[in-house]
């Protein structure tokens, strides 16, 4: 709708749904399209309409490509998990990196019933088909990250952030200046911890996961390198992992990387989102 309005020269305002609804107040009112339109118009006239950021066209295109790549990669992982499930069901010890040449040969030599063999054959064929689609996507996104200023700033400054993770962070965060603080960025990503408390009882919190899944993937992938000897966060990671476990420690590192990304992109300003010359 925004694109159609902009095409005819109209100025579009994209309202943030939750905050806009909250401004209606607790009193029960008629909920109709006409009432909603009047509410939005009144908020806009008095300058109180809570607006969402409208990404420029090249960022929308980049975001679509990043999310397409993430969806294909996620499906590839699901098919590989199906192979692990079949092997586990038949009492065969699992191996990492099943699609390597060595492990494919090992997989073909396992004694399995015909039905299980067929399941694995289909899964391997699907993984190969997805790899055909992933290879050019990865190549194009990495090439984009090597030339785009915001991606280069992220990969140069943050240990563990490479081409694919940098372009994903940039596409999903967009203009970092739209966030008032790094805490807002964490909430936007879905890496914030939910809190359920009543009186003196407080339940253990979980990730809200209310945000871009591709962004969380990129940050977690970068956080996996926190335990490497050259990582500047190695000491923090080891101390935190000893206290609360490795997975939660990596999530803490992911939040740190997200906050650093926010400050890097915010400092770059308009330069962070500059499109590549055509």
mmCIF file of C-alpha atoms in Angstrom:
data_model
loop_
_atom_site.group_PDB
_atom_site.id
_atom_site.type_symbol
_atom_site.label_atom_id
_atom_site.label_comp_id
_atom_site.label_asym_id
_atom_site.label_seq_id
_atom_site.Cartn_x
_atom_site.Cartn_y
_atom_site.Cartn_z
ATOM 1 C CA UNK A 1 0.000 0.000 0.000
ATOM 2 C CA UNK A 2 2.858 2.382 0.848
ATOM 3 C CA UNK A 3 4.485 1.706 -2.522
ATOM 4 C CA UNK A 4 1.230 2.390 -4.373
ATOM 5 C CA UNK A 5 0.694 5.662 -2.495
ATOM 6 C CA UNK A 6 4.245 6.792 -3.169
ATOM 7 C CA UNK A 7 3.857 5.893 -6.851
ATOM 8 C CA UNK A 8 1.051 8.465 -7.258
ATOM 9 C CA UNK A 9 2.944 11.116 -5.288
ATOM 10 C CA UNK A 10 1.118 10.788 -1.950
ATOM 11 C CA UNK A 11 2.915 11.008 1.397
ATOM 12 C CA UNK A 12 2.468 7.734 3.298
ATOM 13 C CA UNK A 13 2.461 7.353 7.090
ATOM 14 C CA UNK A 14 2.790 3.809 8.409
ATOM 15 C CA UNK A 15 1.269 3.546 11.903
ATOM 16 C CA UNK A 16 2.750 1.260 14.552
ATOM 17 C CA UNK A 17 -0.196 -1.053 15.421
ATOM 18 C CA UNK A 18 0.347 -1.716 19.138
ATOM 19 C CA UNK A 19 1.076 1.873 20.181
ATOM 20 C CA UNK A 20 -1.688 3.245 17.966
ATOM 21 C CA UNK A 21 -4.192 0.857 19.525
ATOM 22 C CA UNK A 22 -2.983 1.809 23.005
ATOM 23 C CA UNK A 23 -3.761 5.460 22.326
ATOM 24 C CA UNK A 24 -7.443 4.580 21.971
ATOM 25 C CA UNK A 25 -7.552 4.181 25.743
ATOM 26 C CA UNK A 26 -9.086 1.478 27.938
ATOM 27 C CA UNK A 27 -12.684 2.524 27.267
ATOM 28 C CA UNK A 28 -14.578 0.139 24.993
ATOM 29 C CA UNK A 29 -15.423 1.785 21.689
ATOM 30 C CA UNK A 30 -16.922 0.673 18.400
ATOM 31 C CA UNK A 31 -14.304 -1.118 16.303
ATOM 32 C CA UNK A 32 -15.001 -0.405 12.652
ATOM 33 C CA UNK A 33 -12.925 0.651 9.644
ATOM 34 C CA UNK A 34 -14.473 4.111 9.780
ATOM 35 C CA UNK A 35 -13.636 4.471 13.485
ATOM 36 C CA UNK A 36 -10.064 3.283 12.897
ATOM 37 C CA UNK A 37 -9.584 5.720 10.019
ATOM 38 C CA UNK A 38 -10.912 8.618 12.112
ATOM 39 C CA UNK A 39 -8.609 7.652 15.000
ATOM 40 C CA UNK A 40 -5.555 7.577 12.708
ATOM 41 C CA UNK A 41 -6.512 10.870 11.091
ATOM 42 C CA UNK A 42 -6.932 12.620 14.439
ATOM 43 C CA UNK A 43 -3.574 11.324 15.713
ATOM 44 C CA UNK A 44 -1.853 12.466 12.523
ATOM 45 C CA UNK A 45 -3.401 15.945 12.689
ATOM 46 C CA UNK A 46 -2.231 16.556 16.253
ATOM 47 C CA UNK A 47 1.224 15.026 15.575
ATOM 48 C CA UNK A 48 0.836 12.032 17.903
ATOM 49 C CA UNK A 49 0.688 9.204 15.371
ATOM 50 C CA UNK A 50 3.295 6.544 16.358
ATOM 51 C CA UNK A 51 4.922 5.718 13.027
ATOM 52 C CA UNK A 52 6.886 2.710 11.851
ATOM 53 C CA UNK A 53 9.976 3.137 9.715
ATOM 54 C CA UNK A 54 9.389 2.705 5.983
ATOM 55 C CA UNK A 55 12.529 1.141 4.444
ATOM 56 C CA UNK A 56 13.778 2.458 1.110
ATOM 57 C CA UNK A 57 13.293 0.247 -1.920
ATOM 58 C CA UNK A 58 16.809 -1.194 -2.053
ATOM 59 C CA UNK A 59 16.642 -2.230 1.617
ATOM 60 C CA UNK A 60 13.267 -3.902 1.039
ATOM 61 C CA UNK A 61 14.794 -5.841 -1.850
ATOM 62 C CA UNK A 62 17.842 -6.780 0.234
ATOM 63 C CA UNK A 63 15.613 -7.874 3.121
ATOM 64 C CA UNK A 64 13.575 -10.064 0.789
ATOM 65 C CA UNK A 65 16.724 -11.745 -0.537
ATOM 66 C CA UNK A 66 18.113 -12.272 2.973
ATOM 67 C CA UNK A 67 14.864 -13.806 4.201
ATOM 68 C CA UNK A 68 14.636 -16.017 1.124
ATOM 69 C CA UNK A 69 18.148 -17.287 1.789
ATOM 70 C CA UNK A 70 17.316 -17.868 5.464
ATOM 71 C CA UNK A 71 14.167 -19.846 4.571
ATOM 72 C CA UNK A 72 16.049 -22.091 2.122
ATOM 73 C CA UNK A 73 18.848 -22.668 4.642
ATOM 74 C CA UNK A 74 16.294 -23.481 7.354
ATOM 75 C CA UNK A 75 14.616 -26.055 5.104
ATOM 76 C CA UNK A 76 18.005 -27.616 4.380
ATOM 77 C CA UNK A 77 18.583 -28.005 8.105
ATOM 78 C CA UNK A 78 15.178 -29.617 8.553
ATOM 79 C CA UNK A 79 15.920 -32.262 5.913
ATOM 80 C CA UNK A 80 19.256 -33.025 7.554
ATOM 81 C CA UNK A 81 17.499 -33.409 10.905
ATOM 82 C CA UNK A 82 15.172 -35.947 9.287
ATOM 83 C CA UNK A 83 18.209 -38.017 8.314
ATOM 84 C CA UNK A 84 19.487 -37.853 11.901
ATOM 85 C CA UNK A 85 16.045 -38.946 13.131
ATOM 86 C CA UNK A 86 16.034 -41.990 10.834
ATOM 87 C CA UNK A 87 19.529 -42.995 11.961
ATOM 88 C CA UNK A 88 18.612 -42.535 15.623
ATOM 89 C CA UNK A 89 15.452 -44.634 15.164
ATOM 90 C CA UNK A 90 17.574 -47.516 13.889
ATOM 91 C CA UNK A 91 20.226 -47.214 16.591
ATOM 92 C CA UNK A 92 22.984 -45.718 14.452
ATOM 93 C CA UNK A 93 25.306 -43.227 16.096
ATOM 94 C CA UNK A 94 24.998 -39.709 14.684
ATOM 95 C CA UNK A 95 27.739 -37.808 12.888
ATOM 96 C CA UNK A 96 28.279 -34.129 12.292
ATOM 97 C CA UNK A 97 28.392 -32.665 8.787
ATOM 98 C CA UNK A 98 26.472 -35.532 7.222
ATOM 99 C CA UNK A 99 26.642 -34.029 3.741
ATOM 100 C CA UNK A 100 30.426 -34.126 3.469
ATOM 101 C CA UNK A 101 31.903 -36.564 0.929
ATOM 102 C CA UNK A 102 33.260 -38.860 3.635
ATOM 103 C CA UNK A 103 30.013 -39.006 5.596
ATOM 104 C CA UNK A 104 27.924 -39.532 2.471
ATOM 105 C CA UNK A 105 29.968 -42.644 1.725
ATOM 106 C CA UNK A 106 29.552 -43.758 5.338
ATOM 107 C CA UNK A 107 25.801 -43.153 5.097
ATOM 108 C CA UNK A 108 25.471 -45.249 1.943
ATOM 109 C CA UNK A 109 27.152 -48.237 3.671
ATOM 110 C CA UNK A 110 24.774 -48.384 6.638
ATOM 111 C CA UNK A 111 22.499 -51.412 6.854
ATOM 112 C CA UNK A 112 18.980 -50.038 6.887
ATOM 113 C CA UNK A 113 15.516 -51.296 5.917
ATOM 114 C CA UNK A 114 14.218 -50.320 2.486
ATOM 115 C CA UNK A 115 11.795 -47.743 3.919
ATOM 116 C CA UNK A 116 14.547 -46.029 5.908
ATOM 117 C CA UNK A 117 16.875 -46.108 2.894
ATOM 118 C CA UNK A 118 14.164 -44.420 0.810
ATOM 119 C CA UNK A 119 13.663 -41.706 3.455
ATOM 120 C CA UNK A 120 17.373 -40.928 3.443
ATOM 121 C CA UNK A 121 17.540 -40.955 -0.363
ATOM 122 C CA UNK A 122 14.711 -38.401 -0.601
ATOM 123 C CA UNK A 123 16.253 -36.216 2.119
ATOM 124 C CA UNK A 124 19.675 -36.198 0.435
ATOM 125 C CA UNK A 125 18.081 -35.337 -2.917
ATOM 126 C CA UNK A 126 16.189 -32.429 -1.340
ATOM 127 C CA UNK A 127 19.366 -31.143 0.328
ATOM 128 C CA UNK A 128 21.224 -31.281 -2.991
ATOM 129 C CA UNK A 129 18.389 -29.390 -4.685
ATOM 130 C CA UNK A 130 18.404 -26.724 -1.959
ATOM 131 C CA UNK A 131 22.191 -26.404 -2.211
ATOM 132 C CA UNK A 132 21.790 -25.559 -5.899
ATOM 133 C CA UNK A 133 19.630 -22.597 -4.855
ATOM 134 C CA UNK A 134 21.760 -21.617 -1.857
ATOM 135 C CA UNK A 135 25.076 -21.379 -3.683
ATOM 136 C CA UNK A 136 24.240 -18.406 -5.954
ATOM 137 C CA UNK A 137 22.311 -16.675 -3.135
ATOM 138 C CA UNK A 138 25.307 -16.904 -0.812
ATOM 139 C CA UNK A 139 27.676 -15.746 -3.544
ATOM 140 C CA UNK A 140 25.587 -12.680 -4.416
ATOM 141 C CA UNK A 141 25.017 -11.653 -0.796
ATOM 142 C CA UNK A 142 28.700 -11.998 0.078
ATOM 143 C CA UNK A 143 29.630 -9.920 -2.975
ATOM 144 C CA UNK A 144 27.137 -7.258 -1.866
ATOM 145 C CA UNK A 145 28.582 -7.236 1.661
ATOM 146 C CA UNK A 146 32.135 -6.694 0.367
ATOM 147 C CA UNK A 147 31.090 -3.477 -1.386
ATOM 148 C CA UNK A 148 28.400 -1.946 0.844
ATOM 149 C CA UNK A 149 29.691 0.484 3.485
ATOM 150 C CA UNK A 150 27.432 -0.589 6.348
ATOM 151 C CA UNK A 151 28.244 -4.274 5.859
ATOM 152 C CA UNK A 152 31.972 -3.558 5.650
ATOM 153 C CA UNK A 153 31.841 -1.540 8.880
ATOM 154 C CA UNK A 154 30.118 -4.412 10.706
ATOM 155 C CA UNK A 155 32.440 -7.146 9.438
ATOM 156 C CA UNK A 156 35.564 -5.043 10.101
ATOM 157 C CA UNK A 157 34.600 -4.085 13.655
ATOM 158 C CA UNK A 158 32.889 -7.220 14.985
ATOM 159 C CA UNK A 159 34.690 -10.517 15.517
ATOM 160 C CA UNK A 160 32.684 -13.408 14.092
ATOM 161 C CA UNK A 161 30.609 -11.271 11.722
ATOM 162 C CA UNK A 162 31.248 -12.199 8.093
ATOM 163 C CA UNK A 163 29.611 -11.332 4.808
ATOM 164 C CA UNK A 164 26.356 -13.253 5.224
ATOM 165 C CA UNK A 165 25.824 -12.247 8.839
ATOM 166 C CA UNK A 166 26.713 -8.608 8.159
ATOM 167 C CA UNK A 167 24.287 -8.262 5.258
ATOM 168 C CA UNK A 168 21.552 -9.933 7.322
ATOM 169 C CA UNK A 169 22.080 -7.579 10.267
ATOM 170 C CA UNK A 170 22.022 -4.553 7.981
ATOM 171 C CA UNK A 171 18.905 -5.648 6.093
ATOM 172 C CA UNK A 172 16.916 -6.449 9.225
ATOM 173 C CA UNK A 173 18.000 -3.476 11.363
ATOM 174 C CA UNK A 174 17.782 -0.878 8.615
ATOM 175 C CA UNK A 175 18.186 2.675 9.873
ATOM 176 C CA UNK A 176 19.536 2.236 13.419
ATOM 177 C CA UNK A 177 18.709 5.860 14.229
ATOM 178 C CA UNK A 178 15.034 4.963 14.482
ATOM 179 C CA UNK A 179 15.745 3.212 17.790
ATOM 180 C CA UNK A 180 16.131 5.415 20.853
ATOM 181 C CA UNK A 181 18.532 3.019 22.601
ATOM 182 C CA UNK A 182 20.285 -0.307 22.237
ATOM 183 C CA UNK A 183 17.702 -1.865 24.570
ATOM 184 C CA UNK A 184 15.008 -1.085 22.008
ATOM 185 C CA UNK A 185 17.079 -2.906 19.377
ATOM 186 C CA UNK A 186 17.263 -5.999 21.595
ATOM 187 C CA UNK A 187 13.481 -5.948 22.023
ATOM 188 C CA UNK A 188 13.028 -5.519 18.279
ATOM 189 C CA UNK A 189 15.213 -8.560 17.571
ATOM 190 C CA UNK A 190 13.297 -10.868 19.915
ATOM 191 C CA UNK A 191 16.422 -11.592 21.982
ATOM 192 C CA UNK A 192 14.934 -9.927 25.073
ATOM 193 C CA UNK A 193 13.950 -12.035 28.076
ATOM 194 C CA UNK A 194 10.280 -12.116 28.997
ATOM 195 C CA UNK A 195 9.328 -11.614 32.646
ATOM 196 C CA UNK A 196 6.363 -13.217 34.428
ATOM 197 C CA UNK A 197 6.089 -12.051 38.024
ATOM 198 C CA UNK A 198 3.303 -12.066 40.589
ATOM 199 C CA UNK A 199 3.966 -10.746 44.100
ATOM 200 C CA UNK A 200 7.271 -12.363 45.101
ATOM 201 C CA UNK A 201 7.112 -15.210 42.634
ATOM 202 C CA UNK A 202 9.027 -14.787 39.433
ATOM 203 C CA UNK A 203 9.087 -17.441 36.725
ATOM 204 C CA UNK A 204 12.206 -18.077 34.701
ATOM 205 C CA UNK A 205 12.122 -15.893 31.598
ATOM 206 C CA UNK A 206 12.382 -17.041 28.000
ATOM 207 C CA UNK A 207 13.306 -15.335 24.754
ATOM 208 C CA UNK A 208 10.369 -13.401 23.379
ATOM 209 C CA UNK A 209 11.277 -14.344 19.755
ATOM 210 C CA UNK A 210 9.064 -11.474 18.581
ATOM 211 C CA UNK A 211 11.265 -10.178 15.823
ATOM 212 C CA UNK A 212 13.088 -11.137 12.615
ATOM 213 C CA UNK A 213 14.196 -14.775 12.756
ATOM 214 C CA UNK A 214 16.976 -14.121 10.238
ATOM 215 C CA UNK A 215 18.458 -11.438 12.507
ATOM 216 C CA UNK A 216 18.546 -13.803 15.483
ATOM 217 C CA UNK A 217 20.180 -16.461 13.308
ATOM 218 C CA UNK A 218 22.921 -14.081 12.145
ATOM 219 C CA UNK A 219 23.721 -12.895 15.664
ATOM 220 C CA UNK A 220 23.796 -16.411 17.084
ATOM 221 C CA UNK A 221 26.044 -17.602 14.258
ATOM 222 C CA UNK A 222 28.470 -14.787 15.051
ATOM 223 C CA UNK A 223 28.257 -15.575 18.779
ATOM 224 C CA UNK A 224 29.360 -19.177 18.127
ATOM 225 C CA UNK A 225 32.885 -17.839 17.604
ATOM 226 C CA UNK A 226 33.006 -16.241 21.049
ATOM 227 C CA UNK A 227 34.888 -19.229 22.440
ATOM 228 C CA UNK A 228 37.674 -19.002 19.846
ATOM 229 C CA UNK A 229 41.143 -18.033 21.193
ATOM 230 C CA UNK A 230 41.244 -14.753 19.230
ATOM 231 C CA UNK A 231 37.780 -13.621 20.255
ATOM 232 C CA UNK A 232 37.740 -10.426 22.375
ATOM 233 C CA UNK A 233 34.717 -11.871 24.227
ATOM 234 C CA UNK A 234 36.365 -15.194 25.052
ATOM 235 C CA UNK A 235 36.883 -14.498 28.772
ATOM 236 C CA UNK A 236 33.347 -13.204 29.206
ATOM 237 C CA UNK A 237 31.963 -16.184 27.327
ATOM 238 C CA UNK A 238 33.898 -18.745 29.386
ATOM 239 C CA UNK A 239 32.877 -17.131 32.686
ATOM 240 C CA UNK A 240 29.244 -16.871 31.647
ATOM 241 C CA UNK A 241 29.163 -20.403 30.225
ATOM 242 C CA UNK A 242 30.495 -21.802 33.474
ATOM 243 C CA UNK A 243 27.764 -19.990 35.388
ATOM 244 C CA UNK A 244 24.661 -20.434 33.210
ATOM 245 C CA UNK A 245 25.655 -22.825 30.397
ATOM 246 C CA UNK A 246 27.099 -22.465 26.923
ATOM 247 C CA UNK A 247 23.873 -21.824 25.010
ATOM 248 C CA UNK A 248 22.702 -19.007 27.264
ATOM 249 C CA UNK A 249 26.210 -17.556 27.235
ATOM 250 C CA UNK A 250 26.120 -17.428 23.422
ATOM 251 C CA UNK A 251 22.768 -15.655 23.585
ATOM 252 C CA UNK A 252 24.336 -13.078 25.906
ATOM 253 C CA UNK A 253 27.152 -12.586 23.371
ATOM 254 C CA UNK A 254 24.551 -12.263 20.595
ATOM 255 C CA UNK A 255 22.896 -9.409 22.498
ATOM 256 C CA UNK A 256 26.267 -7.733 22.911
ATOM 257 C CA UNK A 257 26.967 -8.019 19.190
ATOM 258 C CA UNK A 258 23.543 -6.573 18.408
ATOM 259 C CA UNK A 259 24.153 -3.556 20.637
ATOM 260 C CA UNK A 260 27.544 -2.980 19.024
ATOM 261 C CA UNK A 261 25.981 -3.250 15.581
ATOM 262 C CA UNK A 262 23.428 -0.644 16.579
ATOM 263 C CA UNK A 263 26.102 1.838 17.648
ATOM 264 C CA UNK A 264 28.212 1.198 14.516
ATOM 265 C CA UNK A 265 25.325 1.730 12.102
ATOM 266 C CA UNK A 266 23.995 4.702 14.048
ATOM 267 C CA UNK A 267 27.384 6.409 13.908
ATOM 268 C CA UNK A 268 27.560 5.876 10.138
ATOM 269 C CA UNK A 269 24.228 7.644 9.652
ATOM 270 C CA UNK A 270 23.010 7.825 6.046
ATOM 271 C CA UNK A 271 26.202 6.161 4.830
ATOM 272 C CA UNK A 272 25.181 2.889 6.533
ATOM 273 C CA UNK A 273 22.328 2.313 4.069
ATOM 274 C CA UNK A 274 23.869 3.657 0.910
ATOM 275 C CA UNK A 275 22.889 1.524 -2.103
ATOM 276 C CA UNK A 276 25.533 0.106 -4.374
ATOM 277 C CA UNK A 277 26.112 2.085 -7.580
ATOM 278 C CA UNK A 278 24.215 0.529 -10.450
#
